[in-house]
mmCIF file of C-alpha atoms in Angstrom:
data_model
loop_
_atom_site.group_PDB
_atom_site.id
_atom_site.type_symbol
_atom_site.label_atom_id
_atom_site.label_comp_id
_atom_site.label_asym_id
_atom_site.label_seq_id
_atom_site.Cartn_x
_atom_site.Cartn_y
_atom_site.Cartn_z
ATOM 1 C CA MET A 6 0.005 -0.330 0.201
ATOM 2 C CA ASN A 7 1.348 3.998 -1.092
ATOM 3 C CA PRO A 8 1.933 6.375 2.356
ATOM 4 C CA THR A 9 -0.096 8.604 2.490
ATOM 5 C CA LYS A 10 1.552 11.667 -0.105
ATOM 6 C CA LYS A 11 1.163 15.041 2.217
ATOM 7 C CA LEU A 12 0.811 18.141 0.296
ATOM 8 C CA LEU A 13 1.315 21.738 2.143
ATOM 9 C CA ILE A 14 -0.870 25.283 1.421
ATOM 10 C CA ILE A 15 1.052 28.315 2.196
ATOM 11 C CA GLY A 16 -2.327 30.923 1.414
ATOM 12 C CA PHE A 17 -1.750 34.970 1.069
ATOM 13 C CA VAL A 18 -5.631 34.324 3.207
ATOM 14 C CA TRP A 19 -7.080 31.977 4.853
ATOM 15 C CA PRO A 20 -9.595 30.342 2.571
ATOM 16 C CA GLU A 21 -12.668 32.849 2.167
ATOM 17 C CA PRO A 22 -15.115 31.419 -0.130
ATOM 18 C CA ASN A 23 -17.826 33.449 -0.326
ATOM 19 C CA SER A 24 -16.273 36.840 -0.210
ATOM 20 C CA SER A 25 -14.012 36.064 -3.423
ATOM 21 C CA ALA A 26 -13.655 33.667 -6.641
ATOM 22 C CA ALA A 27 -9.700 32.952 -5.179
ATOM 23 C CA GLY A 28 -11.023 31.867 -1.942
ATOM 24 C CA GLY A 29 -14.051 29.373 -4.344
ATOM 25 C CA ARG A 30 -10.585 28.645 -6.338
ATOM 26 C CA MET A 31 -8.857 27.190 -3.294
ATOM 27 C CA MET A 32 -11.164 24.961 -2.271
ATOM 28 C CA GLN A 33 -11.586 23.610 -5.458
ATOM 29 C CA LEU A 34 -8.138 22.515 -4.841
ATOM 30 C CA ILE A 35 -8.871 22.151 -2.163
ATOM 31 C CA SER A 36 -11.046 19.018 -2.938
ATOM 32 C CA ILE A 37 -9.274 18.002 -5.350
ATOM 33 C CA PHE A 38 -6.107 16.674 -3.694
ATOM 34 C CA ARG A 39 -8.540 15.269 -0.767
ATOM 35 C CA GLU A 40 -10.166 12.746 -3.195
ATOM 36 C CA ASN A 41 -7.223 11.863 -4.512
ATOM 37 C CA GLY A 42 -5.825 10.407 -0.762
ATOM 38 C CA PHE A 43 -3.504 14.094 -0.217
ATOM 39 C CA GLU A 44 -3.401 15.032 3.578
ATOM 40 C CA ILE A 45 -2.989 18.425 3.721
ATOM 41 C CA THR A 46 -2.087 21.101 5.642
ATOM 42 C CA PHE A 47 -3.151 24.745 4.780
ATOM 43 C CA ALA A 48 -0.889 27.336 6.494
ATOM 44 C CA SER A 49 -0.874 30.991 6.014
ATOM 45 C CA ALA A 50 0.978 34.141 8.161
ATOM 46 C CA ALA A 51 -2.316 36.368 7.257
ATOM 47 C CA GLN A 52 -5.031 37.829 10.767
ATOM 48 C CA ASP A 53 -7.751 34.946 11.200
ATOM 49 C CA SER A 54 -11.316 37.017 9.320
ATOM 50 C CA ASP A 55 -14.789 36.647 10.738
ATOM 51 C CA PHE A 56 -15.890 34.763 6.777
ATOM 52 C CA MET A 57 -12.957 32.560 6.111
ATOM 53 C CA VAL A 58 -13.896 28.653 6.031
ATOM 54 C CA ASP A 59 -13.213 26.353 8.608
ATOM 55 C CA LEU A 60 -10.413 24.257 7.044
ATOM 56 C CA SER A 61 -11.114 21.175 10.055
ATOM 57 C CA GLU A 62 -14.344 20.648 8.058
ATOM 58 C CA PHE A 63 -12.610 19.296 5.452
ATOM 59 C CA ASP A 64 -10.187 17.221 6.881
ATOM 60 C CA VAL A 65 -7.022 20.066 6.833
ATOM 61 C CA GLU A 66 -5.140 21.092 9.458
ATOM 62 C CA ARG A 67 -4.163 24.556 10.113
ATOM 63 C CA LYS A 68 -1.157 26.681 11.000
ATOM 64 C CA SER A 69 0.013 30.324 11.454
ATOM 65 C CA ILE A 70 2.511 30.803 10.416
ATOM 66 C CA GLU A 71 5.307 34.023 10.659
ATOM 67 C CA LEU A 72 6.752 36.171 7.798
ATOM 68 C CA ASN A 73 10.570 36.005 8.510
ATOM 69 C CA ASN A 74 11.029 33.670 10.455
ATOM 70 C CA SER A 75 13.256 30.452 10.924
ATOM 71 C CA SER A 76 10.042 29.074 13.296
ATOM 72 C CA PHE A 77 8.634 28.073 9.186
ATOM 73 C CA ASP A 78 12.329 25.838 8.070
ATOM 74 C CA ASN A 79 11.802 24.181 11.822
ATOM 75 C CA PHE A 80 7.998 23.520 10.632
ATOM 76 C CA ILE A 81 8.018 22.302 6.651
ATOM 77 C CA ILE A 82 11.161 20.232 7.984
ATOM 78 C CA GLU A 83 8.537 18.303 10.721
ATOM 79 C CA LEU A 84 5.597 17.492 7.818
ATOM 80 C CA ASP A 85 8.736 17.154 5.480
ATOM 81 C CA PRO A 86 5.357 17.578 2.399
ATOM 82 C CA ASP A 87 5.816 15.499 -1.214
ATOM 83 C CA VAL A 88 4.568 18.729 -2.468
ATOM 84 C CA VAL A 89 3.981 22.151 -1.038
ATOM 85 C CA LEU A 90 1.153 25.384 -3.247
ATOM 86 C CA PHE A 91 2.365 28.480 -3.029
ATOM 87 C CA ASP A 92 -1.446 30.191 -3.800
ATOM 88 C CA ARG A 93 0.085 33.976 -4.677
ATOM 89 C CA PHE A 94 3.648 34.261 -6.899
ATOM 90 C CA MET A 95 3.922 36.803 -3.394
ATOM 91 C CA ILE A 96 3.660 33.257 -0.972
ATOM 92 C CA GLU A 97 6.682 31.756 -3.595
ATOM 93 C CA GLU A 98 8.342 34.574 -2.536
ATOM 94 C CA GLN A 99 8.286 34.703 1.015
ATOM 95 C CA PHE A 100 8.463 31.014 1.733
ATOM 96 C CA GLY A 101 9.978 28.905 -1.838
ATOM 97 C CA TRP A 102 13.907 29.439 -0.720
ATOM 98 C CA ARG A 103 12.609 27.973 2.680
ATOM 99 C CA VAL A 104 11.100 25.316 0.483
ATOM 100 C CA ALA A 105 13.706 24.478 -1.224
ATOM 101 C CA GLU A 106 16.230 25.237 0.772
ATOM 102 C CA ASN A 107 15.127 22.883 3.893
ATOM 103 C CA CYS A 108 12.521 20.575 2.129
ATOM 104 C CA PRO A 109 15.419 20.227 -1.176
ATOM 105 C CA LYS A 110 12.491 17.281 -3.027
ATOM 106 C CA ALA A 111 9.231 18.274 -2.419
ATOM 107 C CA LEU A 112 6.942 19.474 -5.212
ATOM 108 C CA ARG A 113 6.754 23.428 -5.877
ATOM 109 C CA LEU A 114 3.262 24.370 -7.299
ATOM 110 C CA LEU A 115 2.473 27.766 -7.886
ATOM 111 C CA ASP A 116 -1.478 28.787 -8.944
ATOM 112 C CA THR A 117 -0.766 32.071 -10.165
ATOM 113 C CA GLU A 118 -4.091 33.290 -9.626
ATOM 114 C CA ASP A 119 -4.150 35.734 -12.639
ATOM 115 C CA LEU A 120 -1.508 37.676 -13.830
ATOM 116 C CA HIS A 121 -1.720 40.106 -11.237
ATOM 117 C CA CYS A 122 1.678 41.646 -14.241
ATOM 118 C CA LEU A 123 -0.865 41.554 -17.182
ATOM 119 C CA ARG A 124 -4.076 43.092 -14.315
ATOM 120 C CA MET A 125 -1.303 45.591 -13.671
ATOM 121 C CA ALA A 126 -1.068 46.924 -16.810
ATOM 122 C CA ARG A 127 -4.043 46.985 -18.236
ATOM 123 C CA GLN A 128 -4.991 49.151 -14.845
ATOM 124 C CA LYS A 129 -2.499 51.277 -15.531
ATOM 125 C CA ALA A 130 -3.265 51.946 -18.972
ATOM 126 C CA PHE A 131 -6.697 52.442 -18.574
ATOM 127 C CA LYS A 132 -5.816 55.093 -15.858
ATOM 128 C CA GLU A 133 -3.310 56.659 -18.296
ATOM 129 C CA ASN A 134 -6.665 56.455 -21.386
ATOM 130 C CA ARG A 135 -3.464 54.168 -23.666
ATOM 131 C CA THR A 136 -5.215 51.134 -24.986
ATOM 132 C CA PHE A 137 -2.794 48.183 -23.640
ATOM 133 C CA GLU A 138 -0.146 46.014 -26.378
ATOM 134 C CA LEU A 139 1.746 43.094 -24.412
ATOM 135 C CA THR A 140 4.448 44.121 -24.488
ATOM 136 C CA ASP A 141 4.147 46.997 -22.043
ATOM 137 C CA LEU A 142 4.560 43.562 -19.494
ATOM 138 C CA LEU A 143 8.073 43.414 -20.549
ATOM 139 C CA SER A 144 8.747 47.078 -18.872
ATOM 140 C CA GLU A 145 6.133 46.782 -16.154
ATOM 141 C CA GLU A 146 8.159 46.073 -12.814
ATOM 142 C CA VAL A 147 6.342 43.053 -11.396
ATOM 143 C CA ALA A 148 6.604 41.177 -14.400
ATOM 144 C CA LYS A 149 9.732 40.527 -13.749
ATOM 145 C CA ARG A 150 9.268 39.483 -9.968
ATOM 146 C CA GLU A 151 6.162 37.508 -11.294
ATOM 147 C CA ILE A 152 8.534 35.563 -14.565
ATOM 148 C CA ALA A 153 10.783 34.606 -11.608
ATOM 149 C CA SER A 154 8.803 33.220 -9.062
ATOM 150 C CA ILE A 155 6.884 30.812 -11.680
ATOM 151 C CA LEU A 156 10.469 29.378 -13.757
ATOM 152 C CA ARG A 157 11.180 29.547 -10.293
ATOM 153 C CA CYS A 158 8.746 26.536 -9.837
ATOM 154 C CA ASP A 159 8.031 22.812 -11.278
ATOM 155 C CA LEU A 160 4.707 23.377 -12.039
ATOM 156 C CA ASN A 161 1.956 26.462 -12.685
ATOM 157 C CA TYR A 162 -1.390 26.968 -12.522
ATOM 158 C CA ILE A 163 -2.770 29.300 -15.174
ATOM 159 C CA ILE A 164 -6.573 29.627 -14.984
ATOM 160 C CA SER A 165 -7.163 31.552 -18.595
ATOM 161 C CA GLU A 166 -5.948 30.110 -21.762
ATOM 162 C CA PHE A 167 -5.312 33.999 -23.164
ATOM 163 C CA GLU A 168 -2.281 34.532 -19.859
ATOM 164 C CA MET A 169 -0.751 30.940 -21.272
ATOM 165 C CA LYS A 170 -0.643 31.784 -24.755
ATOM 166 C CA VAL A 171 0.574 35.605 -22.884
ATOM 167 C CA LEU A 172 2.845 33.568 -20.796
ATOM 168 C CA LYS A 173 4.272 31.126 -23.491
ATOM 169 C CA ASP A 174 4.448 34.258 -26.400
ATOM 170 C CA VAL A 175 5.749 36.503 -25.251
ATOM 171 C CA PHE A 176 7.477 35.878 -22.564
ATOM 172 C CA LYS A 177 9.232 31.916 -23.772
ATOM 173 C CA ILE A 178 8.091 30.149 -20.729
ATOM 174 C CA ASP A 179 8.180 25.978 -21.217
ATOM 175 C CA SER A 180 5.386 25.192 -21.256
ATOM 176 C CA GLY A 181 6.240 22.167 -19.603
ATOM 177 C CA LEU A 182 5.900 24.219 -16.625
ATOM 178 C CA LEU A 183 2.381 25.763 -17.310
ATOM 179 C CA GLN A 184 -1.222 23.303 -16.812
ATOM 180 C CA TYR A 185 -4.137 25.313 -17.541
ATOM 181 C CA LEU A 186 -6.780 25.267 -14.761
ATOM 182 C CA PRO A 187 -9.595 27.280 -15.274
ATOM 183 C CA PHE A 188 -12.604 26.985 -12.482
ATOM 184 C CA LEU A 189 -13.438 23.066 -12.328
ATOM 185 C CA VAL A 190 -17.393 22.919 -11.134
ATOM 186 C CA GLU A 191 -20.269 20.485 -12.334
ATOM 187 C CA GLU A 192 -21.394 19.593 -15.369
ATOM 188 C CA ILE A 193 -25.571 20.723 -15.985
ATOM 189 C CA THR A 194 -27.888 19.370 -17.991
ATOM 190 C CA GLU A 195 -31.418 21.396 -18.686
ATOM 191 C CA LYS A 196 -32.838 19.816 -16.135
ATOM 192 C CA HIS A 197 -31.027 21.775 -13.391
ATOM 193 C CA LEU A 198 -32.522 25.089 -14.474
ATOM 194 C CA LEU A 199 -36.157 23.478 -14.896
ATOM 195 C CA LYS A 200 -35.146 23.564 -10.816
ATOM 196 C CA LEU A 201 -34.040 27.529 -10.330
ATOM 197 C CA PRO A 202 -36.274 30.723 -10.733
ATOM 198 C CA SER A 203 -38.082 31.661 -13.736
ATOM 199 C CA PHE A 204 -38.022 34.609 -15.748
ATOM 200 C CA GLU A 205 -41.796 35.561 -14.075
ATOM 201 C CA ASP A 206 -39.770 34.746 -10.269
ATOM 202 C CA ARG A 207 -36.524 37.061 -10.459
ATOM 203 C CA GLN A 208 -36.503 40.912 -10.445
ATOM 204 C CA HIS A 209 -33.480 44.055 -10.640
ATOM 205 C CA PHE A 210 -30.347 43.617 -12.251
ATOM 206 C CA VAL A 211 -27.131 43.051 -9.779
ATOM 207 C CA PHE A 212 -23.034 43.049 -9.938
ATOM 208 C CA ILE A 213 -21.320 41.684 -6.471
ATOM 209 C CA GLY A 214 -17.045 41.133 -6.597
ATOM 210 C CA ASN A 215 -15.086 42.124 -3.754
ATOM 211 C CA PHE A 216 -14.191 45.599 -3.017
ATOM 212 C CA LEU A 217 -10.665 44.745 -2.311
ATOM 213 C CA HIS A 218 -9.540 44.147 -6.169
ATOM 214 C CA GLU A 219 -9.998 47.531 -8.210
ATOM 215 C CA PRO A 220 -12.003 46.098 -11.358
ATOM 216 C CA ASN A 221 -14.321 45.461 -9.404
ATOM 217 C CA TRP A 222 -14.044 48.835 -7.099
ATOM 218 C CA ASN A 223 -14.122 50.502 -10.852
ATOM 219 C CA THR A 224 -17.094 48.045 -12.750
ATOM 220 C CA VAL A 225 -19.063 50.064 -10.171
ATOM 221 C CA GLN A 226 -17.925 53.860 -10.448
ATOM 222 C CA TYR A 227 -18.490 53.198 -14.069
ATOM 223 C CA LEU A 228 -22.159 50.980 -13.512
ATOM 224 C CA LYS A 229 -22.529 54.292 -11.848
ATOM 225 C CA GLU A 230 -22.106 56.775 -13.871
ATOM 226 C CA ALA A 231 -22.437 55.833 -17.434
ATOM 227 C CA ILE A 232 -24.518 53.396 -17.401
ATOM 228 C CA TRP A 233 -27.289 52.825 -14.970
ATOM 229 C CA PRO A 234 -28.649 56.402 -16.136
ATOM 230 C CA LEU A 235 -29.450 55.264 -19.443
ATOM 231 C CA ILE A 236 -30.980 51.928 -18.085
ATOM 232 C CA LYS A 237 -33.231 53.392 -15.124
ATOM 233 C CA LYS A 238 -34.051 56.839 -17.951
ATOM 234 C CA ASP A 239 -36.091 53.373 -19.844
ATOM 235 C CA LEU A 240 -37.356 51.271 -17.213
ATOM 236 C CA PRO A 241 -37.574 54.255 -14.958
ATOM 237 C CA GLU A 242 -38.946 51.361 -11.976
ATOM 238 C CA ALA A 243 -34.849 48.728 -13.039
ATOM 239 C CA VAL A 244 -32.637 48.193 -9.256
ATOM 240 C CA LEU A 245 -29.183 47.225 -10.302
ATOM 241 C CA GLU A 246 -28.191 45.653 -6.075
ATOM 242 C CA ILE A 247 -24.460 45.804 -5.541
ATOM 243 C CA TYR A 248 -23.350 43.464 -3.501
ATOM 244 C CA GLY A 249 -19.852 42.994 -2.558
ATOM 245 C CA ALA A 250 -17.307 41.952 0.663
ATOM 246 C CA TYR A 251 -15.654 44.717 1.923
ATOM 247 C CA PRO A 252 -17.026 47.902 0.900
ATOM 248 C CA SER A 253 -15.152 50.880 2.049
ATOM 249 C CA GLN A 254 -16.279 54.333 2.176
ATOM 250 C CA LYS A 255 -16.373 55.491 -0.803
ATOM 251 C CA VAL A 256 -18.232 52.616 -1.634
ATOM 252 C CA LEU A 257 -21.020 52.729 0.361
ATOM 253 C CA GLN A 258 -21.493 56.748 -0.575
ATOM 254 C CA LEU A 259 -22.883 55.608 -3.982
ATOM 255 C CA HIS A 260 -26.195 54.529 -2.280
ATOM 256 C CA GLN A 261 -28.637 55.839 -3.624
ATOM 257 C CA PRO A 262 -32.332 54.103 -3.038
ATOM 258 C CA LYS A 263 -34.050 57.123 -5.413
ATOM 259 C CA ASN A 264 -32.464 56.208 -8.359
ATOM 260 C CA GLY A 265 -32.843 52.489 -8.118
ATOM 261 C CA PHE A 266 -28.474 51.897 -7.502
ATOM 262 C CA PHE A 267 -28.007 49.597 -3.576
ATOM 263 C CA ILE A 268 -24.949 49.768 -1.798
ATOM 264 C CA MET A 269 -25.747 45.935 0.095
ATOM 265 C CA GLY A 270 -22.688 45.229 1.202
ATOM 266 C CA ARG A 271 -20.781 41.440 1.558
ATOM 267 C CA ALA A 272 -23.502 39.042 0.367
ATOM 268 C CA VAL A 273 -24.599 36.025 2.994
ATOM 269 C CA ASP A 274 -24.995 33.762 0.025
ATOM 270 C CA ALA A 275 -24.501 34.565 -3.858
ATOM 271 C CA ASN A 276 -25.656 31.740 -4.477
ATOM 272 C CA GLU A 277 -29.154 32.713 -3.892
ATOM 273 C CA ILE A 278 -28.910 36.082 -5.003
ATOM 274 C CA ILE A 279 -27.309 35.775 -8.261
ATOM 275 C CA LYS A 280 -31.222 33.196 -8.829
ATOM 276 C CA LYS A 281 -33.456 35.383 -7.318
ATOM 277 C CA SER A 282 -31.683 38.084 -10.494
ATOM 278 C CA ARG A 283 -33.087 39.030 -13.417
ATOM 279 C CA VAL A 284 -29.843 39.828 -15.527
ATOM 280 C CA VAL A 285 -26.918 40.209 -13.521
ATOM 281 C CA LEU A 286 -24.329 42.833 -15.334
ATOM 282 C CA ALA A 287 -19.885 43.227 -15.773
ATOM 283 C CA PRO A 288 -18.808 45.774 -17.279
ATOM 284 C CA ILE A 289 -15.629 45.823 -16.423
ATOM 285 C CA ARG A 290 -12.950 47.253 -18.026
ATOM 286 C CA PHE A 291 -9.782 46.266 -16.505
ATOM 287 C CA GLY A 292 -8.138 42.585 -15.158
ATOM 288 C CA ALA A 293 -6.672 39.643 -15.423
ATOM 289 C CA GLY A 294 -8.125 35.637 -15.395
ATOM 290 C CA LEU A 295 -10.785 34.573 -15.080
ATOM 291 C CA LYS A 296 -14.843 36.103 -13.146
ATOM 292 C CA GLY A 297 -16.254 33.607 -11.275
ATOM 293 C CA LYS A 298 -19.242 36.278 -10.454
ATOM 294 C CA LEU A 299 -19.655 35.037 -14.485
ATOM 295 C CA LEU A 300 -19.583 31.334 -13.675
ATOM 296 C CA GLU A 301 -21.478 31.737 -11.226
ATOM 297 C CA ALA A 302 -24.763 33.753 -13.362
ATOM 298 C CA MET A 303 -23.966 31.000 -15.806
ATOM 299 C CA GLN A 304 -24.010 27.752 -12.433
ATOM 300 C CA CYS A 305 -27.318 29.687 -11.588
ATOM 301 C CA GLY A 306 -29.205 30.645 -14.795
ATOM 302 C CA THR A 307 -28.928 33.705 -14.868
ATOM 303 C CA PRO A 308 -27.788 35.409 -18.284
ATOM 304 C CA SER A 309 -25.253 38.187 -17.993
ATOM 305 C CA VAL A 310 -24.078 41.345 -20.036
ATOM 306 C CA THR A 311 -20.176 41.793 -19.729
ATOM 307 C CA SER A 312 -17.523 43.889 -21.506
ATOM 308 C CA THR A 313 -14.255 41.604 -24.065
ATOM 309 C CA ILE A 314 -12.305 41.958 -20.950
ATOM 310 C CA GLY A 315 -15.467 40.479 -18.411
ATOM 311 C CA SER A 316 -15.112 37.314 -20.626
ATOM 312 C CA GLU A 317 -12.051 37.001 -22.170
ATOM 313 C CA ALA A 318 -10.754 33.407 -21.898
ATOM 314 C CA MET A 319 -14.079 31.829 -20.794
ATOM 315 C CA HIS A 320 -15.769 30.735 -23.297
ATOM 316 C CA GLU A 321 -13.778 29.326 -26.227
ATOM 317 C CA ASN A 322 -15.933 29.619 -29.229
ATOM 318 C CA LEU A 323 -19.036 29.274 -28.113
ATOM 319 C CA PRO A 324 -21.743 31.526 -27.765
ATOM 320 C CA TRP A 325 -22.118 33.470 -24.663
ATOM 321 C CA ASN A 326 -24.611 33.165 -22.080
ATOM 322 C CA GLY A 327 -26.058 37.142 -22.767
ATOM 323 C CA PHE A 328 -23.957 39.565 -24.638
ATOM 324 C CA ILE A 329 -20.552 40.863 -24.690
ATOM 325 C CA GLU A 330 -20.492 44.758 -25.171
ATOM 326 C CA ASP A 331 -17.917 47.325 -24.900
ATOM 327 C CA THR A 332 -19.713 51.341 -24.715
ATOM 328 C CA PRO A 333 -22.040 52.653 -22.697
ATOM 329 C CA ASP A 334 -25.802 52.750 -24.987
ATOM 330 C CA GLU A 335 -24.996 49.256 -25.843
ATOM 331 C CA PHE A 336 -25.039 47.787 -22.828
ATOM 332 C CA ALA A 337 -27.396 50.197 -21.547
ATOM 333 C CA LYS A 338 -29.494 48.987 -24.973
ATOM 334 C CA LYS A 339 -28.542 45.010 -24.338
ATOM 335 C CA ALA A 340 -29.868 44.938 -20.871
ATOM 336 C CA ILE A 341 -33.295 46.377 -20.554
ATOM 337 C CA SER A 342 -33.409 43.788 -24.162
ATOM 338 C CA LEU A 343 -32.573 40.587 -21.755
ATOM 339 C CA TYR A 344 -34.233 41.712 -19.099
ATOM 340 C CA GLN A 345 -37.874 42.154 -20.459
ATOM 341 C CA ASP A 346 -37.566 39.819 -23.586
ATOM 342 C CA GLU A 347 -38.356 36.314 -21.587
ATOM 343 C CA ASN A 348 -37.185 34.372 -24.928
ATOM 344 C CA LEU A 349 -34.128 35.790 -25.714
ATOM 345 C CA TRP A 350 -33.770 35.366 -21.156
ATOM 346 C CA LYS A 351 -34.363 32.369 -21.669
ATOM 347 C CA GLN A 352 -32.129 31.188 -24.374
ATOM 348 C CA SER A 353 -29.200 33.607 -23.980
ATOM 349 C CA GLN A 354 -29.592 30.908 -19.800
ATOM 350 C CA LYS A 355 -29.449 28.330 -22.116
ATOM 351 C CA LYS A 356 -25.808 29.113 -23.832
ATOM 352 C CA ALA A 357 -25.030 28.491 -20.095
ATOM 353 C CA ILE A 358 -24.551 24.919 -20.364
ATOM 354 C CA ALA A 359 -22.714 24.379 -22.976
ATOM 355 C CA ILE A 360 -19.305 27.030 -21.470
ATOM 356 C CA ILE A 361 -20.040 25.390 -18.522
ATOM 357 C CA ASN A 362 -19.405 22.028 -19.951
ATOM 358 C CA GLU A 363 -17.362 22.105 -22.043
ATOM 359 C CA CYS A 364 -15.036 24.722 -20.563
ATOM 360 C CA TYR A 365 -14.460 23.814 -16.210
ATOM 361 C CA SER A 366 -15.780 20.575 -15.754
ATOM 362 C CA LYS A 367 -14.014 19.744 -13.058
ATOM 363 C CA ASP A 368 -13.617 15.446 -14.028
ATOM 364 C CA LYS A 369 -11.389 16.666 -17.072
ATOM 365 C CA TYR A 370 -9.605 19.331 -15.551
ATOM 366 C CA SER A 371 -8.886 17.686 -12.267
ATOM 367 C CA GLU A 372 -7.337 13.675 -13.621
ATOM 368 C CA GLU A 373 -5.285 16.042 -15.802
ATOM 369 C CA LEU A 374 -4.286 17.819 -12.659
ATOM 370 C CA ILE A 375 -3.257 14.174 -10.626
ATOM 371 C CA ASN A 376 -1.798 13.006 -13.584
ATOM 372 C CA ARG A 377 0.567 15.943 -13.649
ATOM 373 C CA VAL A 378 1.174 15.900 -10.349
ATOM 374 C CA ASN A 379 1.942 11.975 -10.486
ATOM 375 C CA SER A 380 4.248 12.146 -13.459
ATOM 376 C CA LEU A 381 6.260 15.267 -11.434
ATOM 377 C CA LEU A 382 6.716 13.807 -8.597
ATOM 378 C CA ASN A 383 8.283 10.251 -9.737
ATOM 379 C CA ASP A 384 10.964 11.630 -12.247
ATOM 380 C CA SER A 385 10.943 15.179 -10.556
ATOM 381 C CA GLU A 386 15.151 15.943 -11.120
ATOM 382 C CA THR A 387 15.469 14.922 -14.752
ATOM 383 C CA HIS A 388 11.974 17.678 -15.094
ATOM 384 C CA ARG A 389 14.513 19.914 -12.705
ATOM 385 C CA LEU A 390 17.354 19.455 -14.743
ATOM 386 C CA HIS A 391 15.469 20.786 -18.248
ATOM 387 C CA ASN A 392 14.234 24.062 -16.260
ATOM 388 C CA PHE A 393 17.782 25.872 -16.494
ATOM 389 C CA MET A 394 16.140 29.023 -15.635
ATOM 390 C CA GLY A 395 14.526 28.066 -12.707
ATOM 391 C CA SER A 396 17.502 26.749 -10.977
ATOM 392 C CA LEU A 397 19.906 30.203 -11.609
ATOM 393 C CA LEU A 398 17.019 32.494 -9.985
ATOM 394 C CA GLN A 399 16.406 29.736 -7.114
ATOM 395 C CA HIS A 400 20.415 29.893 -7.291
ATOM 396 C CA HIS A 401 20.459 33.625 -6.937
ATOM 397 C CA THR A 402 17.685 33.702 -4.439
ATOM 398 C CA LEU A 403 18.509 31.473 -2.268
ATOM 399 C CA LYS A 404 20.685 34.259 -1.892
ATOM 400 C CA SER A 405 19.488 37.310 -2.429
ATOM 401 C CA THR A 406 16.161 36.494 -0.444
ATOM 402 C CA LYS A 407 17.537 34.716 2.057
ATOM 403 C CA TYR A 408 19.983 36.845 3.793
ATOM 404 C CA MET A 409 17.007 39.260 3.474
ATOM 405 C CA ALA A 410 14.820 37.755 5.104
ATOM 406 C CA LYS A 411 17.440 36.592 7.511
ATOM 407 C CA TRP A 412 18.130 41.058 7.851
ATOM 408 C CA ILE A 413 14.286 41.247 8.853
ATOM 409 C CA GLU A 414 14.514 38.561 11.410
ATOM 410 C CA ALA A 415 16.859 39.357 13.161
ATOM 411 C CA LYS A 416 15.727 43.148 13.040
ATOM 412 C CA ASN A 417 12.878 42.059 14.116
ATOM 413 C CA LYS A 418 14.744 40.415 17.507
ATOM 414 C CA ASN A 419 16.526 43.624 18.328
ATOM 415 C CA LEU A 420 12.847 45.887 18.373
#
């Protein structure tokens, strides 16, 4: 009988699946590794939050760790994991060298969440009122850190096919270091739609998104200033409900009931809210990765109107379950049509079935994930031998990051 394999996940924060798509994504990964017999420990230096998931319910050991502290070395030596998963490149920067030094044989995986450099370069271009070009990435400071982190790892989970292309074409990353891994959900049929609230039983437009994420805040501003007035003009009784975790005071100040614009705050159950809404609005103007809110809308049978950025890499060549528009006028027109036309709404709703089953099948991608991990566990030495740039970066990182961390640790002890 094979011994149980150990997985250590090092998280930027404790998972909050009801607060963000990133939290939901992490729980999907935990589920897959658990189903395949891994013993899982989740470690984080983050503070506890009121909304973090109880990991013990998922048979996951929880461990609080400290940044720039050699206590982590003792912890990981004792745990002796077979696989270590970093949930953002910043976490690999902080702990990757310690893992490599203390558990050199452990497989190092990185879940990028999204390409931070892509999101930030797009945000910068947007704020400077210019067109984003892929070559912008080459001068993006965070790109140098992020790509170095990707190269140091044995395998990187990339959530978007567009980002796979960027990594290969722009940064020339070897495909052997990359694995495409979108959101993973169960397949559905038309019978699933019959169990959901009908067109007549739904009301209101809705947007949902974590407000710690800059693209979401920008989207709400855009809705308020440019799109909602156009919808409200044709549909005077219409209501738009804005949900999201961690709303700041500037978000709350947009609450304007007399104009049908409601800032609702955190959603206790996002699924229930989206199921009762008629149309999701998501005119996202910059960002990266996949949009969890739009996949959730598909699962809830709720058509959406989004932008080209919002739909990027989410539906392959399949028709969108609603509309993709980039100008306020057209966006508002399509939103009104979906809200009023029951036949159009039902047609759009059904398009989600093909997208979910073709693009996000848990069975398909989870099998590929585990097969790749097992393959690397069987021959990590050969894999690493062919990743010379990664070895080179690991060598220099061990020297530079290691001594910076030790200097910080020594400084902290003297405070």
